[in-house]
Amino acid sequence: MTETDETTAATVPEPPRPWWHWRRLTRGRLRPAVAAAVAGALLGGAGTAWHAQAGPFERESACWGALSEDDVADLFGGKRDIEASDVPITSDHIYSEGPSGVCRLKSPRGRRITAQVHELDTRFGGSRDKWADEYLSARMTPLGGGLLGMASDTRAWLAVPEGCVGRAPDRKGPLVADLETGWTTYDNAVDPGERARLTRAVVRLVNGYLAEQGCEGKVTDPADRLPAPARFKNEKPDAVCGIKGLHMPGGRKTDAYHRPLVTVGEGPVRTCDRDVLFGHPRLRLMTVEDPRLSALYAGLQYDGGPEVKALGGAQGNGFLRDDFGLFQARCPTGDVTFLIRAEGTRRAADIRTLLPRYVAAEADRVGCGPLRIELPDE
């Protein structure tokens, strides 16, 4: 750039509070090497021109090109001075891992939102349990309409439809897009407005990925038809988590736990959470109804602990530990997973008492019964 060019560029007024940032150049539509070269060129001499909206892209967008300026502003209360940075969506063919990428949105006032596209981790020691704690919690509302996804006011996720990209192999988790906005306060009711905003955004992420893959059709936004969020509920001693006939050892009351929060809406999971701290419940009862999500526990059913067996010719496998009980049943619609998990081992008697009745009741509810299980000896 000549001295004259520099003088001319310096006189171009900068627009107030641009929502985008130079790191947008690393979005998924550019290969990493090309993105680095272009970003380096801009930083080396054309930064002023970029801020004057004379950059290489005619229209700004974030998160691999899936979110427009208006979409991002909607997530941040109308603010448009948001920085965006992407790690491109790529696959690790050496380790046979599916596509993954990360997008981070940051407000100068401190709020941050992280979006991911990734294949759910089903490996032992992987991120399965942490992801399930947060994204399958009872605060989440199923998106309905045949969509495999859920949303709350701090989390949202949606599986990429399999029609174009293909079905995940056996024991592989589905490919999902998810959003998180920070810690979840479980003592408060879910804000439906925030839930709707995250729902709209995660649908746009999935539709953007489908378009990038050359897929026809779009996912329809379900934000306006979601049911009311879950609320803490009272329960009777013989109806733990609202399930008739389910009770604690010796008919003991559930005073040891706070009131439960139970999923509202149809599938893909029904979760009952109690005493949640930093996303981790002290006691969780969960039925994973969708076989694609049951893949998260396909490997664990065989090596989680002493074996739980099905009776009467039913098919399935499971285990029982002092802190975890699980049974995965072979149902007409595919594998369905029933699990109870406690924080620590002091609730072993609770799990042993609850698991057989829970499996029987939930199997009947989802059309997989009658199902009876036999626990290992104490």
CSV table of C-alpha atoms in Angstrom, one decimal, residues 1-371:
chain,number,residue,atom,x,y,z
A,1,MET,CA,0.0,0.0,0.0
A,2,THR,CA,1.4,3.4,-1.0
A,3,GLU,CA,1.5,6.4,1.3
A,4,THR,CA,-1.4,7.9,-0.6
A,5,ASP,CA,-3.4,4.7,-0.2
A,6,GLU,CA,-2.7,4.7,3.5
A,7,THR,CA,-3.8,8.3,3.9
A,8,THR,CA,-7.0,7.6,2.0
A,9,ALA,CA,-7.8,4.5,4.0
A,10,ALA,CA,-7.1,6.3,7.3
A,11,THR,CA,-9.8,8.9,6.4
A,12,VAL,CA,-12.5,6.2,6.0
A,13,PRO,CA,-14.8,6.5,9.1
A,14,GLU,CA,-15.3,3.3,11.1
A,15,PRO,CA,-18.9,2.2,11.7
A,16,PRO,CA,-19.9,2.2,15.4
A,17,ARG,CA,-19.5,-1.1,17.2
A,18,PRO,CA,-19.1,-3.6,14.4
A,19,TRP,CA,-20.7,-7.0,15.4
A,20,TRP,CA,-18.1,-8.9,13.5
A,21,HIS,CA,-14.4,-9.4,14.0
A,22,TRP,CA,-11.4,-10.3,11.9
A,23,ARG,CA,-11.4,-13.8,13.3
A,24,ARG,CA,-14.6,-14.4,11.3
A,25,LEU,CA,-12.2,-15.2,8.5
A,26,THR,CA,-11.6,-18.6,10.0
A,27,ARG,CA,-15.2,-19.8,9.4
A,28,GLY,CA,-15.8,-23.3,8.2
A,29,ARG,CA,-16.2,-22.4,4.5
A,30,LEU,CA,-12.5,-21.6,4.3
A,31,ARG,CA,-9.9,-24.2,4.6
A,32,PRO,CA,-7.6,-23.5,7.6
A,33,ALA,CA,-4.5,-22.7,5.5
A,34,VAL,CA,-6.4,-20.3,3.2
A,35,ALA,CA,-8.1,-18.7,6.3
A,36,ALA,CA,-4.8,-18.1,7.9
A,37,ALA,CA,-3.3,-16.6,4.8
A,38,VAL,CA,-6.2,-14.2,4.2
A,39,ALA,CA,-6.3,-13.3,7.9
A,40,GLY,CA,-2.6,-12.6,7.9
A,41,ALA,CA,-2.8,-10.4,4.8
A,42,LEU,CA,-5.6,-8.4,6.4
A,43,LEU,CA,-3.8,-7.9,9.6
A,44,GLY,CA,-0.6,-7.1,7.8
A,45,GLY,CA,-1.9,-4.1,5.9
A,46,ALA,CA,-5.6,-3.9,5.2
A,47,GLY,CA,-7.2,-3.9,8.7
A,48,THR,CA,-8.6,-0.5,8.2
A,49,ALA,CA,-10.2,-1.4,4.9
A,50,TRP,CA,-11.8,-4.5,6.6
A,51,HIS,CA,-13.4,-2.3,9.3
A,52,ALA,CA,-14.7,0.0,6.6
A,53,GLN,CA,-16.7,-3.0,5.3
A,54,ALA,CA,-14.5,-3.5,2.3
A,55,GLY,CA,-13.4,-7.0,3.2
A,56,PRO,CA,-13.6,-10.1,1.0
A,57,PHE,CA,-17.1,-11.1,2.0
A,58,GLU,CA,-20.2,-9.3,0.7
A,59,ARG,CA,-22.3,-10.2,3.7
A,60,GLU,CA,-21.2,-10.9,7.2
A,61,SER,CA,-22.2,-14.1,9.0
A,62,ALA,CA,-21.0,-16.2,12.0
A,63,CYS,CA,-20.6,-19.8,13.0
A,64,TRP,CA,-19.6,-21.3,9.6
A,65,GLY,CA,-21.9,-18.9,7.8
A,66,ALA,CA,-25.0,-20.2,9.5
A,67,LEU,CA,-25.9,-17.2,11.6
A,68,SER,CA,-26.6,-13.8,10.2
A,69,GLU,CA,-26.0,-10.5,11.9
A,70,ASP,CA,-29.6,-10.4,13.0
A,71,ASP,CA,-29.4,-14.0,14.3
A,72,VAL,CA,-26.4,-13.1,16.5
A,73,ALA,CA,-28.0,-9.9,17.7
A,74,ASP,CA,-31.1,-11.9,18.7
A,75,LEU,CA,-28.9,-14.0,21.0
A,76,PHE,CA,-27.3,-11.0,22.6
A,77,GLY,CA,-30.3,-8.8,23.4
A,78,GLY,CA,-30.1,-6.8,20.2
A,79,LYS,CA,-26.4,-5.9,20.6
A,80,ARG,CA,-24.3,-5.9,17.4
A,81,ASP,CA,-20.8,-5.4,18.7
A,82,ILE,CA,-20.2,-9.2,19.0
A,83,GLU,CA,-16.9,-10.9,18.2
A,84,ALA,CA,-17.1,-14.3,16.5
A,85,SER,CA,-14.3,-16.9,16.0
A,86,ASP,CA,-14.6,-20.3,14.4
A,87,VAL,CA,-12.7,-23.6,14.3
A,88,PRO,CA,-13.7,-25.0,10.9
A,89,ILE,CA,-15.8,-28.2,10.8
A,90,THR,CA,-13.5,-31.0,9.8
A,91,SER,CA,-13.2,-34.8,10.2
A,92,ASP,CA,-10.4,-36.8,11.8
A,93,HIS,CA,-10.0,-39.7,9.4
A,94,ILE,CA,-7.0,-41.1,11.3
A,95,TYR,CA,-9.0,-41.8,14.4
A,96,SER,CA,-12.3,-42.3,12.5
A,97,GLU,CA,-13.9,-39.4,14.3
A,98,GLY,CA,-16.9,-37.6,12.7
A,99,PRO,CA,-17.1,-34.0,11.8
A,100,SER,CA,-16.4,-31.4,14.5
A,101,GLY,CA,-16.0,-27.7,14.9
A,102,VAL,CA,-16.4,-24.9,17.5
A,103,CYS,CA,-17.7,-21.4,17.2
A,104,ARG,CA,-17.4,-18.8,20.0
A,105,LEU,CA,-19.4,-15.6,20.2
A,106,LYS,CA,-18.3,-13.0,22.7
A,107,SER,CA,-19.8,-9.7,23.9
A,108,PRO,CA,-17.6,-6.9,25.3
A,109,ARG,CA,-19.9,-6.9,28.3
A,110,GLY,CA,-18.7,-10.4,29.2
A,111,ARG,CA,-21.4,-12.7,27.9
A,112,ARG,CA,-20.2,-15.7,25.8
A,113,ILE,CA,-22.0,-18.3,23.8
A,114,THR,CA,-20.3,-21.5,22.4
A,115,ALA,CA,-21.6,-23.5,19.5
A,116,GLN,CA,-20.4,-26.9,18.5
A,117,VAL,CA,-21.0,-29.4,15.7
A,118,HIS,CA,-19.7,-32.8,16.8
A,119,GLU,CA,-20.5,-36.5,16.9
A,120,LEU,CA,-21.7,-37.5,20.4
A,121,ASP,CA,-18.9,-39.3,22.2
A,122,THR,CA,-19.8,-42.9,23.1
A,123,ARG,CA,-16.4,-44.0,24.3
A,124,PHE,CA,-15.5,-45.1,27.8
A,125,GLY,CA,-14.0,-42.2,29.6
A,126,GLY,CA,-15.2,-39.7,26.9
A,127,SER,CA,-17.5,-36.7,27.3
A,128,ARG,CA,-20.7,-38.7,27.2
A,129,ASP,CA,-21.7,-38.2,30.9
A,130,LYS,CA,-20.9,-34.5,31.0
A,131,TRP,CA,-22.8,-33.9,27.8
A,132,ALA,CA,-25.8,-35.9,29.1
A,133,ASP,CA,-25.8,-34.1,32.4
A,134,GLU,CA,-26.3,-30.8,30.7
A,135,TYR,CA,-28.1,-31.5,27.4
A,136,LEU,CA,-30.4,-34.3,28.6
A,137,SER,CA,-31.4,-32.6,31.9
A,138,ALA,CA,-35.0,-32.3,33.0
A,139,ARG,CA,-34.8,-28.5,32.3
A,140,MET,CA,-34.6,-29.3,28.6
A,141,THR,CA,-37.7,-29.4,26.5
A,142,PRO,CA,-37.9,-31.9,23.6
A,143,LEU,CA,-38.3,-30.0,20.3
A,144,GLY,CA,-41.0,-32.4,19.1
A,145,GLY,CA,-42.2,-32.8,15.5
A,146,GLY,CA,-39.9,-35.8,14.9
A,147,LEU,CA,-36.8,-33.8,15.7
A,148,LEU,CA,-34.0,-35.3,17.8
A,149,GLY,CA,-33.2,-32.3,20.0
A,150,MET,CA,-34.0,-30.3,23.1
A,151,ALA,CA,-33.7,-26.8,24.4
A,152,SER,CA,-33.7,-24.7,27.6
A,153,ASP,CA,-32.8,-21.1,28.3
A,154,THR,CA,-29.1,-21.9,28.6
A,155,ARG,CA,-28.7,-25.0,26.4
A,156,ALA,CA,-30.0,-26.3,23.0
A,157,TRP,CA,-29.0,-29.2,20.8
A,158,LEU,CA,-30.3,-30.7,17.6
A,159,ALA,CA,-29.2,-33.8,15.7
A,160,VAL,CA,-28.4,-33.4,12.0
A,161,PRO,CA,-31.1,-35.3,10.0
A,162,GLU,CA,-29.7,-38.5,8.5
A,163,GLY,CA,-31.5,-38.4,5.2
A,164,CYS,CA,-28.6,-36.6,3.5
A,165,VAL,CA,-25.5,-37.2,5.6
A,166,GLY,CA,-26.2,-40.8,6.4
A,167,ARG,CA,-27.0,-42.8,9.5
A,168,ALA,CA,-24.3,-43.1,12.1
A,169,PRO,CA,-22.7,-46.6,12.3
A,170,ASP,CA,-23.7,-48.9,15.2
A,171,ARG,CA,-22.5,-47.7,18.6
A,172,LYS,CA,-21.7,-44.3,17.1
A,173,GLY,CA,-23.5,-41.3,18.4
A,174,PRO,CA,-25.4,-39.0,16.2
A,175,LEU,CA,-24.0,-35.8,14.7
A,176,VAL,CA,-25.4,-32.8,16.6
A,177,ALA,CA,-25.2,-29.0,16.8
A,178,ASP,CA,-25.4,-27.6,20.3
A,179,LEU,CA,-25.3,-24.2,22.0
A,180,GLU,CA,-24.4,-23.3,25.6
A,181,THR,CA,-24.4,-19.9,27.3
A,182,GLY,CA,-22.7,-20.7,30.7
A,183,TRP,CA,-23.9,-22.1,34.0
A,184,THR,CA,-27.5,-23.2,34.5
A,185,THR,CA,-29.3,-22.0,37.6
A,186,TYR,CA,-31.5,-25.0,38.5
A,187,ASP,CA,-33.5,-23.2,41.2
A,188,ASN,CA,-35.1,-20.9,38.7
A,189,ALA,CA,-37.8,-21.5,36.1
A,190,VAL,CA,-36.8,-21.7,32.5
A,191,ASP,CA,-37.2,-18.4,30.5
A,192,PRO,CA,-39.4,-19.3,27.5
A,193,GLY,CA,-38.1,-16.3,25.5
A,194,GLU,CA,-34.4,-17.3,25.9
A,195,ARG,CA,-35.3,-20.9,25.1
A,196,ALA,CA,-37.0,-19.8,21.9
A,197,ARG,CA,-33.9,-17.8,20.9
A,198,LEU,CA,-31.6,-20.7,21.4
A,199,THR,CA,-34.0,-23.0,19.6
A,200,ARG,CA,-34.0,-20.7,16.5
A,201,ALA,CA,-30.2,-20.5,16.6
A,202,VAL,CA,-29.5,-24.2,16.8
A,203,VAL,CA,-32.0,-24.9,13.9
A,204,ARG,CA,-30.1,-22.3,11.8
A,205,LEU,CA,-26.8,-24.1,12.6
A,206,VAL,CA,-28.2,-27.4,11.4
A,207,ASN,CA,-29.7,-25.9,8.3
A,208,GLY,CA,-26.4,-24.2,7.6
A,209,TYR,CA,-24.6,-27.5,7.9
A,210,LEU,CA,-27.1,-29.2,5.6
A,211,ALA,CA,-26.7,-26.5,3.0
A,212,GLU,CA,-23.0,-26.8,3.1
A,213,GLN,CA,-23.3,-30.5,2.5
A,214,GLY,CA,-25.5,-29.9,-0.5
A,215,CYS,CA,-28.6,-31.4,1.2
A,216,GLU,CA,-32.1,-30.4,0.0
A,217,GLY,CA,-34.7,-29.2,2.4
A,218,LYS,CA,-34.6,-27.5,5.8
A,219,VAL,CA,-35.5,-28.2,9.4
A,220,THR,CA,-38.6,-26.3,10.4
A,221,ASP,CA,-38.2,-24.0,13.4
A,222,PRO,CA,-40.3,-25.4,16.3
A,223,ALA,CA,-39.6,-22.5,18.7
A,224,ASP,CA,-43.2,-21.2,18.6
A,225,ARG,CA,-44.8,-24.5,19.4
A,226,LEU,CA,-42.8,-25.8,22.4
A,227,PRO,CA,-44.8,-26.7,25.5
A,228,ALA,CA,-44.4,-24.8,28.8
A,229,PRO,CA,-41.1,-25.6,30.5
A,230,ALA,CA,-40.8,-28.1,33.3
A,231,ARG,CA,-41.4,-27.0,36.9
A,232,PHE,CA,-40.5,-28.5,40.2
A,233,LYS,CA,-43.3,-30.8,41.3
A,234,ASN,CA,-44.6,-32.3,44.5
A,235,GLU,CA,-44.9,-36.1,44.7
A,236,LYS,CA,-46.5,-38.8,46.8
A,237,PRO,CA,-44.4,-41.4,48.7
A,238,ASP,CA,-45.5,-44.1,46.3
A,239,ALA,CA,-45.0,-42.1,43.1
A,240,VAL,CA,-41.4,-41.0,43.0
A,241,CYS,CA,-40.8,-38.7,40.0
A,242,GLY,CA,-44.6,-39.0,39.4
A,243,ILE,CA,-44.4,-42.7,38.5
A,244,LYS,CA,-47.1,-44.6,40.3
A,245,GLY,CA,-45.9,-47.5,42.3
A,246,LEU,CA,-42.3,-46.2,42.5
A,247,HIS,CA,-41.1,-45.7,46.1
A,248,MET,CA,-38.0,-45.6,48.2
A,249,PRO,CA,-36.8,-48.5,50.4
A,250,GLY,CA,-39.4,-49.3,53.1
A,251,GLY,CA,-41.7,-46.7,51.8
A,252,ARG,CA,-39.4,-44.0,53.1
A,253,LYS,CA,-40.2,-40.4,52.0
A,254,THR,CA,-38.0,-38.6,49.5
A,255,ASP,CA,-37.1,-35.9,52.0
A,256,ALA,CA,-33.4,-36.7,51.5
A,257,TYR,CA,-33.8,-35.1,48.1
A,258,HIS,CA,-35.2,-31.8,46.9
A,259,ARG,CA,-38.4,-31.7,44.8
A,260,PRO,CA,-37.9,-33.3,41.4
A,261,LEU,CA,-37.8,-31.6,38.0
A,262,VAL,CA,-39.3,-33.9,35.3
A,263,THR,CA,-39.1,-33.5,31.5
A,264,VAL,CA,-42.2,-32.0,29.8
A,265,GLY,CA,-43.0,-33.1,26.2
A,266,GLU,CA,-42.6,-36.2,24.1
A,267,GLY,CA,-39.2,-37.9,23.7
A,268,PRO,CA,-36.3,-38.4,23.0
A,269,VAL,CA,-35.7,-38.7,26.8
A,270,ARG,CA,-37.7,-38.5,30.0
A,271,THR,CA,-35.5,-37.3,32.8
A,272,CYS,CA,-36.2,-36.8,36.5
A,273,ASP,CA,-33.5,-34.7,38.3
A,274,ARG,CA,-33.1,-33.9,41.9
A,275,ASP,CA,-30.6,-31.7,43.8
A,276,VAL,CA,-28.6,-30.4,40.8
A,277,LEU,CA,-25.3,-28.7,41.5
A,278,PHE,CA,-23.2,-27.3,38.6
A,279,GLY,CA,-25.2,-29.4,36.1
A,280,HIS,CA,-24.7,-32.7,38.0
A,281,PRO,CA,-27.8,-34.2,39.8
A,282,ARG,CA,-27.5,-36.0,43.1
A,283,LEU,CA,-30.1,-38.4,41.8
A,284,ARG,CA,-31.2,-38.9,38.2
A,285,LEU,CA,-33.8,-41.3,36.7
A,286,MET,CA,-33.7,-41.2,32.9
A,287,THR,CA,-35.3,-43.2,30.1
A,288,VAL,CA,-33.6,-42.7,26.7
A,289,GLU,CA,-36.3,-43.5,24.2
A,290,ASP,CA,-34.6,-42.7,21.0
A,291,PRO,CA,-32.2,-45.5,19.8
A,292,ARG,CA,-29.8,-43.0,18.3
A,293,LEU,CA,-29.2,-41.5,21.8
A,294,SER,CA,-29.2,-44.9,23.4
A,295,ALA,CA,-25.9,-45.4,21.5
A,296,LEU,CA,-24.4,-43.3,24.2
A,297,TYR,CA,-24.8,-46.3,26.6
A,298,ALA,CA,-24.4,-49.2,24.2
A,299,GLY,CA,-20.9,-50.1,25.4
A,300,LEU,CA,-21.5,-49.3,29.0
A,301,GLN,CA,-24.3,-51.9,29.3
A,302,TYR,CA,-21.7,-54.8,29.1
A,303,ASP,CA,-19.0,-53.5,31.4
A,304,GLY,CA,-20.4,-51.1,33.9
A,305,GLY,CA,-20.6,-53.5,36.8
A,306,PRO,CA,-22.3,-56.7,38.0
A,307,GLU,CA,-24.8,-57.9,35.4
A,308,VAL,CA,-28.5,-57.2,35.4
A,309,LYS,CA,-30.6,-59.8,33.4
A,310,ALA,CA,-33.9,-59.7,31.7
A,311,LEU,CA,-36.6,-62.2,32.7
A,312,GLY,CA,-39.3,-64.0,30.7
A,313,GLY,CA,-37.6,-64.0,27.3
A,314,ALA,CA,-37.1,-60.2,27.1
A,315,GLN,CA,-33.8,-59.1,25.4
A,316,GLY,CA,-31.3,-56.6,26.8
A,317,ASN,CA,-28.3,-56.1,29.1
A,318,GLY,CA,-27.4,-54.0,32.0
A,319,PHE,CA,-25.5,-53.6,35.3
A,320,LEU,CA,-25.9,-52.5,38.9
A,321,ARG,CA,-23.4,-50.6,41.0
A,322,ASP,CA,-23.7,-48.7,44.2
A,323,ASP,CA,-23.9,-45.4,42.3
A,324,PHE,CA,-25.4,-46.5,39.0
A,325,GLY,CA,-28.0,-48.9,37.6
A,326,LEU,CA,-28.7,-49.3,33.9
A,327,PHE,CA,-30.6,-51.6,31.6
A,328,GLN,CA,-30.7,-51.3,27.8
A,329,ALA,CA,-33.7,-53.2,26.3
A,330,ARG,CA,-34.2,-54.4,22.7
A,331,CYS,CA,-37.5,-53.0,21.9
A,332,PRO,CA,-39.6,-53.0,18.7
A,333,THR,CA,-38.5,-49.4,18.0
A,334,GLY,CA,-34.8,-50.1,18.7
A,335,ASP,CA,-32.7,-49.9,21.9
A,336,VAL,CA,-34.2,-48.1,24.9
A,337,THR,CA,-32.1,-47.3,27.9
A,338,PHE,CA,-33.3,-47.1,31.5
A,339,LEU,CA,-30.9,-45.7,34.1
A,340,ILE,CA,-30.7,-44.4,37.7
A,341,ARG,CA,-27.6,-42.7,38.8
A,342,ALA,CA,-26.7,-41.2,42.2
A,343,GLU,CA,-24.0,-38.9,43.4
A,344,GLY,CA,-21.6,-41.1,45.4
A,345,THR,CA,-22.3,-44.6,46.8
A,346,ARG,CA,-24.5,-43.8,49.8
A,347,ARG,CA,-27.7,-44.3,47.8
A,348,ALA,CA,-27.0,-47.9,46.8
A,349,ALA,CA,-30.2,-49.1,48.6
A,350,ASP,CA,-32.2,-46.5,46.8
A,351,ILE,CA,-30.9,-47.6,43.4
A,352,ARG,CA,-31.5,-51.3,44.1
A,353,THR,CA,-35.1,-50.7,45.2
A,354,LEU,CA,-36.0,-48.2,42.4
A,355,LEU,CA,-34.4,-49.8,39.4
A,356,PRO,CA,-36.6,-52.9,38.8
A,357,ARG,CA,-39.9,-51.0,39.4
A,358,TYR,CA,-38.6,-48.1,37.3
A,359,VAL,CA,-37.7,-50.3,34.3
A,360,ALA,CA,-41.1,-52.1,34.5
A,361,ALA,CA,-43.1,-48.9,34.7
A,362,GLU,CA,-41.2,-47.0,32.0
A,363,ALA,CA,-41.1,-50.0,29.6
A,364,ASP,CA,-44.9,-50.1,29.8
A,365,ARG,CA,-45.1,-46.4,29.1
A,366,VAL,CA,-42.9,-46.4,26.0
A,367,GLY,CA,-44.5,-49.6,24.6
A,368,CYS,CA,-41.6,-51.9,25.4
A,369,GLY,CA,-43.2,-53.9,28.1
A,370,PRO,CA,-43.8,-56.1,29.9
A,371,LEU,CA,-40.2,-56.0,31.0
